[in-house]
Amino acid sequence: MKEFIITVKETNNKAILKFEANQFLTTQSNYEFKNIDEAKASPLAQQLFYLPFIKTVYISGNFIALERYDIVEWDDVRDEVAQQLVEYLNSGAPVVLEDTPKTTVPVTLYAEVTPNPAVMKFVANKKLVPSCFEFKNIDEAKDSELARALFHLPFVKEVFMDENYISVTKFEMADWNEITMELREMIRNHIAEGKEIVSDQAESTQQKNAETKGAPAAEDETSRQIIQILEEYVKPAVASDGGNILFQSYDEKDRTVNVILQGACSGCPSSTFTLKNGIETMLKNMLGDKVSEVVAING
């Protein structure tokens, strides 16, 4: 560390002497302390006030200016004060306890309606989470700081996250026209301040599904084909609506495919239509008589 050197300079006011340092002492502001109680934010100023002749302490940039009482002359004490300042600064002790400026992460976030009138999708211009995460209540959100914060809002029912967006399900009592702005600003500020979205301990929806409902039965060729079709053709479209779809199982005997709907797709009034006229039709066209029906389970 570079050694501090103090140069004493007189001012137009005979009661005030300026002690210039060869390095910056503070970068954020100018400080003026009239007494030791006001100097709580400056350990150096507090120490200087123990000198009985110090009336006011000024700290700014690379200097400290001191105003004295008339009980002494600066010629009698200037060298003693300069030496005390040099020893204090070279000890590495803080001059002023300044708040560290918060660094913000540049992020844009916009709200997007979904086919589900109870769900609003908030899309960011960057990746937020590595996988899908679904939280039905605040207890499930123990590993997500953002989800916990959202559940403290009385109108938030469920939270779903995937890659670059967050879908929020509201209770019927709330109107999107009244709460969308509040939600958007809350989520954007959380991201911009660099706060945690999900912790490393958080379980993705795929992990939870494997644990609670058993791992997807993808051992047979038809199941693998179904999974590939869902991943390639269905998931991108479902994600654009703020939801997610997971393969659950395939019954070869009944030719039935079971899938799990999450996020905006779960409980969506139009999900049955999408399921029958979209996913089911696609699987029938691509897999022929191997599929007769697709059954959805709300996540």
PDB file of C-alpha atoms in Angstrom:
ATOM      1  CA  MET A   1       0.000   0.000   0.000  1.00  0.00           C
ATOM      2  CA  LYS A   2       1.294   3.458  -0.882  1.00  0.00           C
ATOM      3  CA  GLU A   3       2.359   5.439   2.197  1.00  0.00           C
ATOM      4  CA  PHE A   4       0.329   8.501   3.111  1.00  0.00           C
ATOM      5  CA  ILE A   5       2.081  11.855   3.223  1.00  0.00           C
ATOM      6  CA  ILE A   6       0.424  14.953   4.706  1.00  0.00           C
ATOM      7  CA  THR A   7       1.147  18.504   3.557  1.00  0.00           C
ATOM      8  CA  VAL A   8      -0.108  21.344   5.763  1.00  0.00           C
ATOM      9  CA  LYS A   9      -1.594  24.403   4.040  1.00  0.00           C
ATOM     10  CA  GLU A  10      -3.017  27.589   5.454  1.00  0.00           C
ATOM     11  CA  THR A  11      -6.414  28.966   4.403  1.00  0.00           C
ATOM     12  CA  ASN A  12      -7.971  32.435   4.327  1.00  0.00           C
ATOM     13  CA  ASN A  13      -9.554  31.648   7.677  1.00  0.00           C
ATOM     14  CA  LYS A  14      -6.873  31.687  10.394  1.00  0.00           C
ATOM     15  CA  ALA A  15      -8.894  29.248  12.478  1.00  0.00           C
ATOM     16  CA  ILE A  16      -8.939  26.611   9.713  1.00  0.00           C
ATOM     17  CA  LEU A  17      -5.921  24.624   8.604  1.00  0.00           C
ATOM     18  CA  LYS A  18      -5.894  22.259   5.641  1.00  0.00           C
ATOM     19  CA  PHE A  19      -4.074  18.898   5.751  1.00  0.00           C
ATOM     20  CA  GLU A  20      -3.646  17.599   2.196  1.00  0.00           C
ATOM     21  CA  ALA A  21      -2.937  13.911   1.522  1.00  0.00           C
ATOM     22  CA  ASN A  22      -1.113  12.438  -1.458  1.00  0.00           C
ATOM     23  CA  GLN A  23      -4.014   9.995  -2.009  1.00  0.00           C
ATOM     24  CA  PHE A  24      -7.789  10.224  -2.080  1.00  0.00           C
ATOM     25  CA  LEU A  25      -9.473   9.836   1.295  1.00  0.00           C
ATOM     26  CA  THR A  26     -13.084   9.732   0.091  1.00  0.00           C
ATOM     27  CA  THR A  27     -14.691   9.434  -3.319  1.00  0.00           C
ATOM     28  CA  GLN A  28     -18.421   9.668  -2.706  1.00  0.00           C
ATOM     29  CA  SER A  29     -19.091  12.958  -0.935  1.00  0.00           C
ATOM     30  CA  ASN A  30     -17.904  15.890   1.191  1.00  0.00           C
ATOM     31  CA  TYR A  31     -18.340  15.647   4.941  1.00  0.00           C
ATOM     32  CA  GLU A  32     -18.658  18.217   7.712  1.00  0.00           C
ATOM     33  CA  PHE A  33     -18.805  17.245  11.375  1.00  0.00           C
ATOM     34  CA  LYS A  34     -19.528  19.766  14.158  1.00  0.00           C
ATOM     35  CA  ASN A  35     -19.077  17.378  17.077  1.00  0.00           C
ATOM     36  CA  ILE A  36     -18.287  13.774  17.960  1.00  0.00           C
ATOM     37  CA  ASP A  37     -21.954  12.722  17.839  1.00  0.00           C
ATOM     38  CA  GLU A  38     -22.260  13.870  14.229  1.00  0.00           C
ATOM     39  CA  ALA A  39     -19.062  11.984  13.393  1.00  0.00           C
ATOM     40  CA  LYS A  40     -20.470   8.470  13.857  1.00  0.00           C
ATOM     41  CA  ALA A  41     -19.778   7.714  10.195  1.00  0.00           C
ATOM     42  CA  SER A  42     -16.108   8.749  10.464  1.00  0.00           C
ATOM     43  CA  PRO A  43     -13.766   6.974  12.889  1.00  0.00           C
ATOM     44  CA  LEU A  44     -11.048   9.466  11.956  1.00  0.00           C
ATOM     45  CA  ALA A  45     -13.218  12.502  12.776  1.00  0.00           C
ATOM     46  CA  GLN A  46     -14.227  10.901  16.073  1.00  0.00           C
ATOM     47  CA  GLN A  47     -10.582  10.501  17.012  1.00  0.00           C
ATOM     48  CA  LEU A  48      -9.817  14.130  16.083  1.00  0.00           C
ATOM     49  CA  PHE A  49     -12.615  15.405  18.332  1.00  0.00           C
ATOM     50  CA  TYR A  50     -10.763  13.965  21.316  1.00  0.00           C
ATOM     51  CA  LEU A  51      -8.348  16.829  20.803  1.00  0.00           C
ATOM     52  CA  PRO A  52      -9.852  19.586  23.010  1.00  0.00           C
ATOM     53  CA  PHE A  53      -9.176  22.363  20.524  1.00  0.00           C
ATOM     54  CA  ILE A  54     -10.966  20.830  17.487  1.00  0.00           C
ATOM     55  CA  LYS A  55     -14.205  22.668  16.680  1.00  0.00           C
ATOM     56  CA  THR A  56     -15.129  21.327  13.194  1.00  0.00           C
ATOM     57  CA  VAL A  57     -13.804  18.562  10.919  1.00  0.00           C
ATOM     58  CA  TYR A  58     -14.138  18.748   7.115  1.00  0.00           C
ATOM     59  CA  ILE A  59     -13.267  15.729   4.958  1.00  0.00           C
ATOM     60  CA  SER A  60     -13.285  16.000   1.171  1.00  0.00           C
ATOM     61  CA  GLY A  61     -11.423  14.284  -1.648  1.00  0.00           C
ATOM     62  CA  ASN A  62      -7.740  14.293  -0.705  1.00  0.00           C
ATOM     63  CA  PHE A  63      -7.757  16.645   2.272  1.00  0.00           C
ATOM     64  CA  ILE A  64      -8.908  17.153   5.835  1.00  0.00           C
ATOM     65  CA  ALA A  65      -9.609  20.676   7.054  1.00  0.00           C
ATOM     66  CA  LEU A  66      -9.800  21.398  10.757  1.00  0.00           C
ATOM     67  CA  GLU A  67     -11.274  24.394  12.510  1.00  0.00           C
ATOM     68  CA  ARG A  68      -9.836  25.156  15.978  1.00  0.00           C
ATOM     69  CA  TYR A  69     -11.107  26.876  19.073  1.00  0.00           C
ATOM     70  CA  ASP A  70      -9.232  30.006  20.180  1.00  0.00           C
ATOM     71  CA  ILE A  71      -7.641  28.220  23.151  1.00  0.00           C
ATOM     72  CA  VAL A  72      -4.605  27.349  20.974  1.00  0.00           C
ATOM     73  CA  GLU A  73      -2.717  28.634  17.960  1.00  0.00           C
ATOM     74  CA  TRP A  74      -2.085  26.346  14.980  1.00  0.00           C
ATOM     75  CA  ASP A  75       1.647  27.019  15.184  1.00  0.00           C
ATOM     76  CA  ASP A  76       1.674  25.214  18.541  1.00  0.00           C
ATOM     77  CA  VAL A  77      -0.189  22.057  17.459  1.00  0.00           C
ATOM     78  CA  ARG A  78      -0.031  21.718  13.656  1.00  0.00           C
ATOM     79  CA  ASP A  79       2.906  19.285  13.609  1.00  0.00           C
ATOM     80  CA  GLU A  80       1.331  17.134  16.300  1.00  0.00           C
ATOM     81  CA  VAL A  81      -1.967  16.951  14.355  1.00  0.00           C
ATOM     82  CA  ALA A  82      -0.212  16.230  11.054  1.00  0.00           C
ATOM     83  CA  GLN A  83       1.731  13.383  12.660  1.00  0.00           C
ATOM     84  CA  GLN A  84      -1.441  11.954  14.177  1.00  0.00           C
ATOM     85  CA  LEU A  85      -3.136  12.023  10.760  1.00  0.00           C
ATOM     86  CA  VAL A  86      -0.182  10.295   9.065  1.00  0.00           C
ATOM     87  CA  GLU A  87      -0.137   7.525  11.675  1.00  0.00           C
ATOM     88  CA  TYR A  88      -3.899   7.011  11.449  1.00  0.00           C
ATOM     89  CA  LEU A  89      -4.027   6.900   7.639  1.00  0.00           C
ATOM     90  CA  ASN A  90      -1.059   4.546   7.353  1.00  0.00           C
ATOM     91  CA  SER A  91      -2.647   2.182   9.874  1.00  0.00           C
ATOM     92  CA  GLY A  92      -5.288   1.370   7.232  1.00  0.00           C
ATOM     93  CA  ALA A  93      -8.174   2.407   9.480  1.00  0.00           C
ATOM     94  CA  PRO A  94     -11.233   3.812   7.648  1.00  0.00           C
ATOM     95  CA  VAL A  95     -11.589   7.543   7.122  1.00  0.00           C
ATOM     96  CA  VAL A  96     -15.339   7.477   6.493  1.00  0.00           C
ATOM     97  CA  LEU A  97     -17.642   4.464   6.573  1.00  0.00           C
ATOM     98  CA  GLU A  98     -19.113   5.009   3.132  1.00  0.00           C
ATOM     99  CA  ASP A  99     -21.887   2.847   1.740  1.00  0.00           C
ATOM    100  CA  THR A 100     -20.651   0.695  -1.104  1.00  0.00           C
ATOM    101  CA  PRO A 101     -22.556   1.762  -4.206  1.00  0.00           C
ATOM    102  CA  LYS A 102     -24.878  -0.973  -5.379  1.00  0.00           C
ATOM    103  CA  THR A 103     -24.024  -2.444  -8.743  1.00  0.00           C
ATOM    104  CA  THR A 104     -27.016  -3.027 -10.933  1.00  0.00           C
ATOM    105  CA  VAL A 105     -27.488  -5.576 -13.683  1.00  0.00           C
ATOM    106  CA  PRO A 106     -28.871  -4.069 -16.902  1.00  0.00           C
ATOM    107  CA  VAL A 107     -32.127  -5.853 -17.656  1.00  0.00           C
ATOM    108  CA  THR A 108     -35.354  -5.188 -19.501  1.00  0.00           C
ATOM    109  CA  LEU A 109     -38.578  -6.928 -18.601  1.00  0.00           C
ATOM    110  CA  TYR A 110     -41.936  -6.811 -20.322  1.00  0.00           C
ATOM    111  CA  ALA A 111     -45.324  -8.278 -19.463  1.00  0.00           C
ATOM    112  CA  GLU A 112     -47.023 -10.584 -21.948  1.00  0.00           C
ATOM    113  CA  VAL A 113     -50.559 -11.961 -21.767  1.00  0.00           C
ATOM    114  CA  THR A 114     -51.099 -15.718 -22.040  1.00  0.00           C
ATOM    115  CA  PRO A 115     -54.064 -17.838 -23.166  1.00  0.00           C
ATOM    116  CA  ASN A 116     -54.765 -18.390 -19.484  1.00  0.00           C
ATOM    117  CA  PRO A 117     -56.531 -15.258 -18.159  1.00  0.00           C
ATOM    118  CA  ALA A 118     -55.225 -15.981 -14.657  1.00  0.00           C
ATOM    119  CA  VAL A 119     -51.568 -15.979 -15.757  1.00  0.00           C
ATOM    120  CA  MET A 120     -49.264 -13.157 -16.855  1.00  0.00           C
ATOM    121  CA  LYS A 121     -45.837 -13.855 -18.333  1.00  0.00           C
ATOM    122  CA  PHE A 122     -42.886 -11.562 -17.528  1.00  0.00           C
ATOM    123  CA  VAL A 123     -40.114 -11.945 -20.100  1.00  0.00           C
ATOM    124  CA  ALA A 124     -36.516 -10.797 -19.562  1.00  0.00           C
ATOM    125  CA  ASN A 125     -33.808 -10.085 -22.128  1.00  0.00           C
ATOM    126  CA  LYS A 126     -31.468 -12.545 -20.413  1.00  0.00           C
ATOM    127  CA  LYS A 127     -31.476 -16.058 -19.021  1.00  0.00           C
ATOM    128  CA  LEU A 128     -32.800 -16.164 -15.473  1.00  0.00           C
ATOM    129  CA  VAL A 129     -32.871 -19.847 -14.479  1.00  0.00           C
ATOM    130  CA  PRO A 130     -31.245 -22.995 -15.889  1.00  0.00           C
ATOM    131  CA  SER A 131     -34.450 -25.062 -15.947  1.00  0.00           C
ATOM    132  CA  CYS A 132     -38.161 -25.059 -15.084  1.00  0.00           C
ATOM    133  CA  PHE A 133     -39.227 -24.308 -11.522  1.00  0.00           C
ATOM    134  CA  GLU A 134     -42.812 -24.324 -10.284  1.00  0.00           C
ATOM    135  CA  PHE A 135     -43.942 -23.038  -6.881  1.00  0.00           C
ATOM    136  CA  LYS A 136     -47.529 -23.589  -5.750  1.00  0.00           C
ATOM    137  CA  ASN A 137     -47.130 -21.754  -2.429  1.00  0.00           C
ATOM    138  CA  ILE A 138     -44.586 -19.967  -0.250  1.00  0.00           C
ATOM    139  CA  ASP A 139     -43.536 -23.200   1.478  1.00  0.00           C
ATOM    140  CA  GLU A 140     -42.449 -24.686  -1.852  1.00  0.00           C
ATOM    141  CA  ALA A 141     -40.504 -21.465  -2.548  1.00  0.00           C
ATOM    142  CA  LYS A 142     -37.989 -21.904   0.277  1.00  0.00           C
ATOM    143  CA  ASP A 143     -35.135 -22.138  -2.261  1.00  0.00           C
ATOM    144  CA  SER A 144     -36.221 -19.164  -4.359  1.00  0.00           C
ATOM    145  CA  GLU A 145     -35.774 -15.667  -2.929  1.00  0.00           C
ATOM    146  CA  LEU A 146     -37.752 -14.092  -5.771  1.00  0.00           C
ATOM    147  CA  ALA A 147     -40.668 -16.532  -5.517  1.00  0.00           C
ATOM    148  CA  ARG A 148     -40.876 -15.974  -1.750  1.00  0.00           C
ATOM    149  CA  ALA A 149     -41.001 -12.214  -2.302  1.00  0.00           C
ATOM    150  CA  LEU A 150     -43.780 -12.628  -4.869  1.00  0.00           C
ATOM    151  CA  PHE A 151     -45.848 -14.827  -2.544  1.00  0.00           C
ATOM    152  CA  HIS A 152     -45.854 -12.028   0.019  1.00  0.00           C
ATOM    153  CA  LEU A 153     -48.110 -10.146  -2.389  1.00  0.00           C
ATOM    154  CA  PRO A 154     -51.712 -11.089  -1.500  1.00  0.00           C
ATOM    155  CA  PHE A 155     -52.805 -11.595  -5.106  1.00  0.00           C
ATOM    156  CA  VAL A 156     -50.066 -14.069  -6.139  1.00  0.00           C
ATOM    157  CA  LYS A 157     -51.307 -17.671  -6.265  1.00  0.00           C
ATOM    158  CA  GLU A 158     -48.513 -19.534  -8.098  1.00  0.00           C
ATOM    159  CA  VAL A 159     -45.111 -18.814  -9.662  1.00  0.00           C
ATOM    160  CA  PHE A 160     -43.528 -20.616 -12.615  1.00  0.00           C
ATOM    161  CA  MET A 161     -40.019 -19.945 -13.979  1.00  0.00           C
ATOM    162  CA  ASP A 162     -38.314 -21.163 -17.133  1.00  0.00           C
ATOM    163  CA  GLU A 163     -35.152 -19.869 -18.786  1.00  0.00           C
ATOM    164  CA  ASN A 164     -35.876 -16.178 -19.507  1.00  0.00           C
ATOM    165  CA  TYR A 165     -39.397 -15.700 -18.157  1.00  0.00           C
ATOM    166  CA  ILE A 166     -41.505 -15.862 -15.019  1.00  0.00           C
ATOM    167  CA  SER A 167     -45.217 -16.680 -15.135  1.00  0.00           C
ATOM    168  CA  VAL A 168     -47.369 -15.466 -12.258  1.00  0.00           C
ATOM    169  CA  THR A 169     -50.812 -16.912 -11.535  1.00  0.00           C
ATOM    170  CA  LYS A 170     -53.130 -14.533  -9.693  1.00  0.00           C
ATOM    171  CA  PHE A 171     -56.188 -15.061  -7.527  1.00  0.00           C
ATOM    172  CA  GLU A 172     -59.513 -14.095  -9.116  1.00  0.00           C
ATOM    173  CA  MET A 173     -59.938 -11.101  -6.787  1.00  0.00           C
ATOM    174  CA  ALA A 174     -57.136  -9.194  -8.533  1.00  0.00           C
ATOM    175  CA  ASP A 175     -57.255  -7.318 -11.844  1.00  0.00           C
ATOM    176  CA  TRP A 176     -54.200  -7.411 -14.124  1.00  0.00           C
ATOM    177  CA  ASN A 177     -54.709  -3.734 -14.973  1.00  0.00           C
ATOM    178  CA  GLU A 178     -54.088  -2.900 -11.317  1.00  0.00           C
ATOM    179  CA  ILE A 179     -51.215  -5.248 -10.451  1.00  0.00           C
ATOM    180  CA  THR A 180     -49.154  -5.828 -13.619  1.00  0.00           C
ATOM    181  CA  MET A 181     -46.973  -2.734 -13.187  1.00  0.00           C
ATOM    182  CA  GLU A 182     -46.235  -3.552  -9.548  1.00  0.00           C
ATOM    183  CA  LEU A 183     -45.269  -7.109 -10.422  1.00  0.00           C
ATOM    184  CA  ARG A 184     -43.091  -6.057 -13.356  1.00  0.00           C
ATOM    185  CA  GLU A 185     -41.175  -3.487 -11.306  1.00  0.00           C
ATOM    186  CA  MET A 186     -40.719  -5.887  -8.409  1.00  0.00           C
ATOM    187  CA  ILE A 187     -39.324  -8.640 -10.634  1.00  0.00           C
ATOM    188  CA  ARG A 188     -37.164  -6.254 -12.666  1.00  0.00           C
ATOM    189  CA  ASN A 189     -35.669  -4.609  -9.560  1.00  0.00           C
ATOM    190  CA  HIS A 190     -34.943  -8.013  -8.031  1.00  0.00           C
ATOM    191  CA  ILE A 191     -33.016  -9.058 -11.142  1.00  0.00           C
ATOM    192  CA  ALA A 192     -31.296  -5.685 -11.565  1.00  0.00           C
ATOM    193  CA  GLU A 193     -30.036  -5.720  -7.973  1.00  0.00           C
ATOM    194  CA  GLY A 194     -28.404  -9.086  -8.586  1.00  0.00           C
ATOM    195  CA  LYS A 195     -30.496 -10.874  -5.974  1.00  0.00           C
ATOM    196  CA  GLU A 196     -30.875 -14.634  -6.033  1.00  0.00           C
ATOM    197  CA  ILE A 197     -33.670 -16.040  -8.194  1.00  0.00           C
ATOM    198  CA  VAL A 198     -33.295 -19.724  -7.299  1.00  0.00           C
ATOM    199  CA  SER A 199     -30.604 -21.291  -5.128  1.00  0.00           C
ATOM    200  CA  ASP A 200     -28.411 -24.226  -6.077  1.00  0.00           C
ATOM    201  CA  GLN A 201     -30.570 -26.386  -3.789  1.00  0.00           C
ATOM    202  CA  ALA A 202     -33.790 -25.646  -5.672  1.00  0.00           C
ATOM    203  CA  GLU A 203     -35.363 -28.647  -7.370  1.00  0.00           C
ATOM    204  CA  SER A 204     -36.498 -28.258 -10.955  1.00  0.00           C
ATOM    205  CA  THR A 205     -39.928 -29.490 -12.002  1.00  0.00           C
ATOM    206  CA  GLN A 206     -38.301 -32.417 -13.790  1.00  0.00           C
ATOM    207  CA  GLN A 207     -36.576 -33.494 -10.579  1.00  0.00           C
ATOM    208  CA  LYS A 208     -39.745 -33.150  -8.531  1.00  0.00           C
ATOM    209  CA  ASN A 209     -41.746 -35.082 -11.102  1.00  0.00           C
ATOM    210  CA  ALA A 210     -39.232 -37.928 -11.119  1.00  0.00           C
ATOM    211  CA  GLU A 211     -39.314 -38.119  -7.321  1.00  0.00           C
ATOM    212  CA  THR A 212     -43.062 -37.862  -6.760  1.00  0.00           C
ATOM    213  CA  LYS A 213     -44.529 -39.563  -9.812  1.00  0.00           C
ATOM    214  CA  GLY A 214     -41.738 -41.782 -10.954  1.00  0.00           C
ATOM    215  CA  ALA A 215     -39.240 -41.250 -13.749  1.00  0.00           C
ATOM    216  CA  PRO A 216     -40.749 -41.025 -17.234  1.00  0.00           C
ATOM    217  CA  ALA A 217     -41.032 -44.449 -18.812  1.00  0.00           C
ATOM    218  CA  ALA A 218     -38.910 -43.830 -21.869  1.00  0.00           C
ATOM    219  CA  GLU A 219     -37.466 -47.293 -22.226  1.00  0.00           C
ATOM    220  CA  ASP A 220     -39.529 -48.266 -25.253  1.00  0.00           C
ATOM    221  CA  GLU A 221     -39.045 -46.771 -28.699  1.00  0.00           C
ATOM    222  CA  THR A 222     -42.505 -45.154 -28.879  1.00  0.00           C
ATOM    223  CA  SER A 223     -41.960 -43.280 -25.586  1.00  0.00           C
ATOM    224  CA  ARG A 224     -38.644 -41.970 -26.852  1.00  0.00           C
ATOM    225  CA  GLN A 225     -40.307 -40.792 -30.062  1.00  0.00           C
ATOM    226  CA  ILE A 226     -43.055 -39.046 -28.086  1.00  0.00           C
ATOM    227  CA  ILE A 227     -40.513 -37.279 -25.884  1.00  0.00           C
ATOM    228  CA  GLN A 228     -38.559 -36.139 -28.930  1.00  0.00           C
ATOM    229  CA  ILE A 229     -41.707 -34.747 -30.583  1.00  0.00           C
ATOM    230  CA  LEU A 230     -42.761 -32.943 -27.400  1.00  0.00           C
ATOM    231  CA  GLU A 231     -39.294 -31.437 -26.941  1.00  0.00           C
ATOM    232  CA  GLU A 232     -38.865 -30.352 -30.551  1.00  0.00           C
ATOM    233  CA  TYR A 233     -42.355 -29.241 -31.588  1.00  0.00           C
ATOM    234  CA  VAL A 234     -44.546 -28.732 -28.538  1.00  0.00           C
ATOM    235  CA  LYS A 235     -42.375 -27.286 -25.769  1.00  0.00           C
ATOM    236  CA  PRO A 236     -41.303 -24.141 -27.682  1.00  0.00           C
ATOM    237  CA  ALA A 237     -44.926 -23.280 -28.454  1.00  0.00           C
ATOM    238  CA  VAL A 238     -46.062 -24.002 -24.895  1.00  0.00           C
ATOM    239  CA  ALA A 239     -43.169 -21.948 -23.467  1.00  0.00           C
ATOM    240  CA  SER A 240     -44.188 -18.981 -25.614  1.00  0.00           C
ATOM    241  CA  ASP A 241     -47.503 -19.058 -23.748  1.00  0.00           C
ATOM    242  CA  GLY A 242     -45.752 -19.098 -20.366  1.00  0.00           C
ATOM    243  CA  GLY A 243     -46.114 -22.798 -19.643  1.00  0.00           C
ATOM    244  CA  ASN A 244     -44.389 -26.141 -19.858  1.00  0.00           C
ATOM    245  CA  ILE A 245     -45.240 -29.733 -20.786  1.00  0.00           C
ATOM    246  CA  LEU A 246     -43.616 -32.887 -19.419  1.00  0.00           C
ATOM    247  CA  PHE A 247     -43.945 -36.434 -20.671  1.00  0.00           C
ATOM    248  CA  GLN A 248     -45.308 -38.650 -17.887  1.00  0.00           C
ATOM    249  CA  SER A 249     -45.987 -42.085 -19.416  1.00  0.00           C
ATOM    250  CA  TYR A 250     -47.156 -44.075 -22.421  1.00  0.00           C
ATOM    251  CA  ASP A 251     -49.548 -47.012 -22.183  1.00  0.00           C
ATOM    252  CA  GLU A 252     -48.879 -49.262 -25.144  1.00  0.00           C
ATOM    253  CA  LYS A 253     -52.021 -51.297 -24.545  1.00  0.00           C
ATOM    254  CA  ASP A 254     -54.437 -48.347 -24.458  1.00  0.00           C
ATOM    255  CA  ARG A 255     -52.194 -46.238 -26.753  1.00  0.00           C
ATOM    256  CA  THR A 256     -52.602 -43.373 -24.258  1.00  0.00           C
ATOM    257  CA  VAL A 257     -50.017 -40.667 -23.665  1.00  0.00           C
ATOM    258  CA  ASN A 258     -50.001 -38.946 -20.248  1.00  0.00           C
ATOM    259  CA  VAL A 259     -48.431 -35.501 -20.004  1.00  0.00           C
ATOM    260  CA  ILE A 260     -48.101 -32.914 -17.238  1.00  0.00           C
ATOM    261  CA  LEU A 261     -49.051 -29.285 -17.889  1.00  0.00           C
ATOM    262  CA  GLN A 262     -47.348 -26.566 -15.871  1.00  0.00           C
ATOM    263  CA  GLY A 263     -47.256 -22.794 -15.584  1.00  0.00           C
ATOM    264  CA  ALA A 264     -49.831 -20.942 -17.668  1.00  0.00           C
ATOM    265  CA  CYS A 265     -50.968 -24.229 -19.228  1.00  0.00           C
ATOM    266  CA  SER A 266     -52.060 -25.698 -15.903  1.00  0.00           C
ATOM    267  CA  GLY A 267     -55.737 -24.986 -15.407  1.00  0.00           C
ATOM    268  CA  CYS A 268     -55.945 -22.926 -18.597  1.00  0.00           C
ATOM    269  CA  PRO A 269     -59.478 -22.934 -20.095  1.00  0.00           C
ATOM    270  CA  SER A 270     -58.030 -23.402 -23.572  1.00  0.00           C
ATOM    271  CA  SER A 271     -55.613 -26.165 -22.625  1.00  0.00           C
ATOM    272  CA  THR A 272     -58.105 -28.938 -23.416  1.00  0.00           C
ATOM    273  CA  PHE A 273     -58.633 -27.538 -26.906  1.00  0.00           C
ATOM    274  CA  THR A 274     -54.857 -27.198 -27.396  1.00  0.00           C
ATOM    275  CA  LEU A 275     -54.326 -30.701 -26.117  1.00  0.00           C
ATOM    276  CA  LYS A 276     -56.905 -32.375 -28.344  1.00  0.00           C
ATOM    277  CA  ASN A 277     -56.557 -30.275 -31.473  1.00  0.00           C
ATOM    278  CA  GLY A 278     -52.850 -29.640 -31.247  1.00  0.00           C
ATOM    279  CA  ILE A 279     -50.706 -32.128 -29.354  1.00  0.00           C
ATOM    280  CA  GLU A 280     -52.958 -35.152 -29.813  1.00  0.00           C
ATOM    281  CA  THR A 281     -53.421 -34.487 -33.519  1.00  0.00           C
ATOM    282  CA  MET A 282     -49.685 -34.007 -33.998  1.00  0.00           C
ATOM    283  CA  LEU A 283     -48.781 -37.246 -32.245  1.00  0.00           C
ATOM    284  CA  LYS A 284     -51.412 -39.176 -34.202  1.00  0.00           C
ATOM    285  CA  ASN A 285     -50.136 -37.764 -37.504  1.00  0.00           C
ATOM    286  CA  MET A 286     -46.513 -38.473 -36.695  1.00  0.00           C
ATOM    287  CA  LEU A 287     -46.885 -41.818 -34.910  1.00  0.00           C
ATOM    288  CA  GLY A 288     -49.968 -43.239 -36.637  1.00  0.00           C
ATOM    289  CA  ASP A 289     -52.019 -45.792 -34.742  1.00  0.00           C
ATOM    290  CA  LYS A 290     -49.503 -45.911 -31.883  1.00  0.00           C
ATOM    291  CA  VAL A 291     -51.404 -43.030 -30.215  1.00  0.00           C
ATOM    292  CA  SER A 292     -55.162 -42.824 -29.684  1.00  0.00           C
ATOM    293  CA  GLU A 293     -55.430 -40.244 -26.902  1.00  0.00           C
ATOM    294  CA  VAL A 294     -53.420 -37.690 -24.919  1.00  0.00           C
ATOM    295  CA  VAL A 295     -54.389 -37.147 -21.293  1.00  0.00           C
ATOM    296  CA  ALA A 296     -53.142 -34.108 -19.372  1.00  0.00           C
ATOM    297  CA  ILE A 297     -52.419 -33.854 -15.673  1.00  0.00           C
ATOM    298  CA  ASN A 298     -52.258 -30.344 -14.240  1.00  0.00           C
ATOM    299  CA  GLY A 299     -48.927 -29.819 -12.519  1.00  0.00           C
TER     300      GLY A 299
END
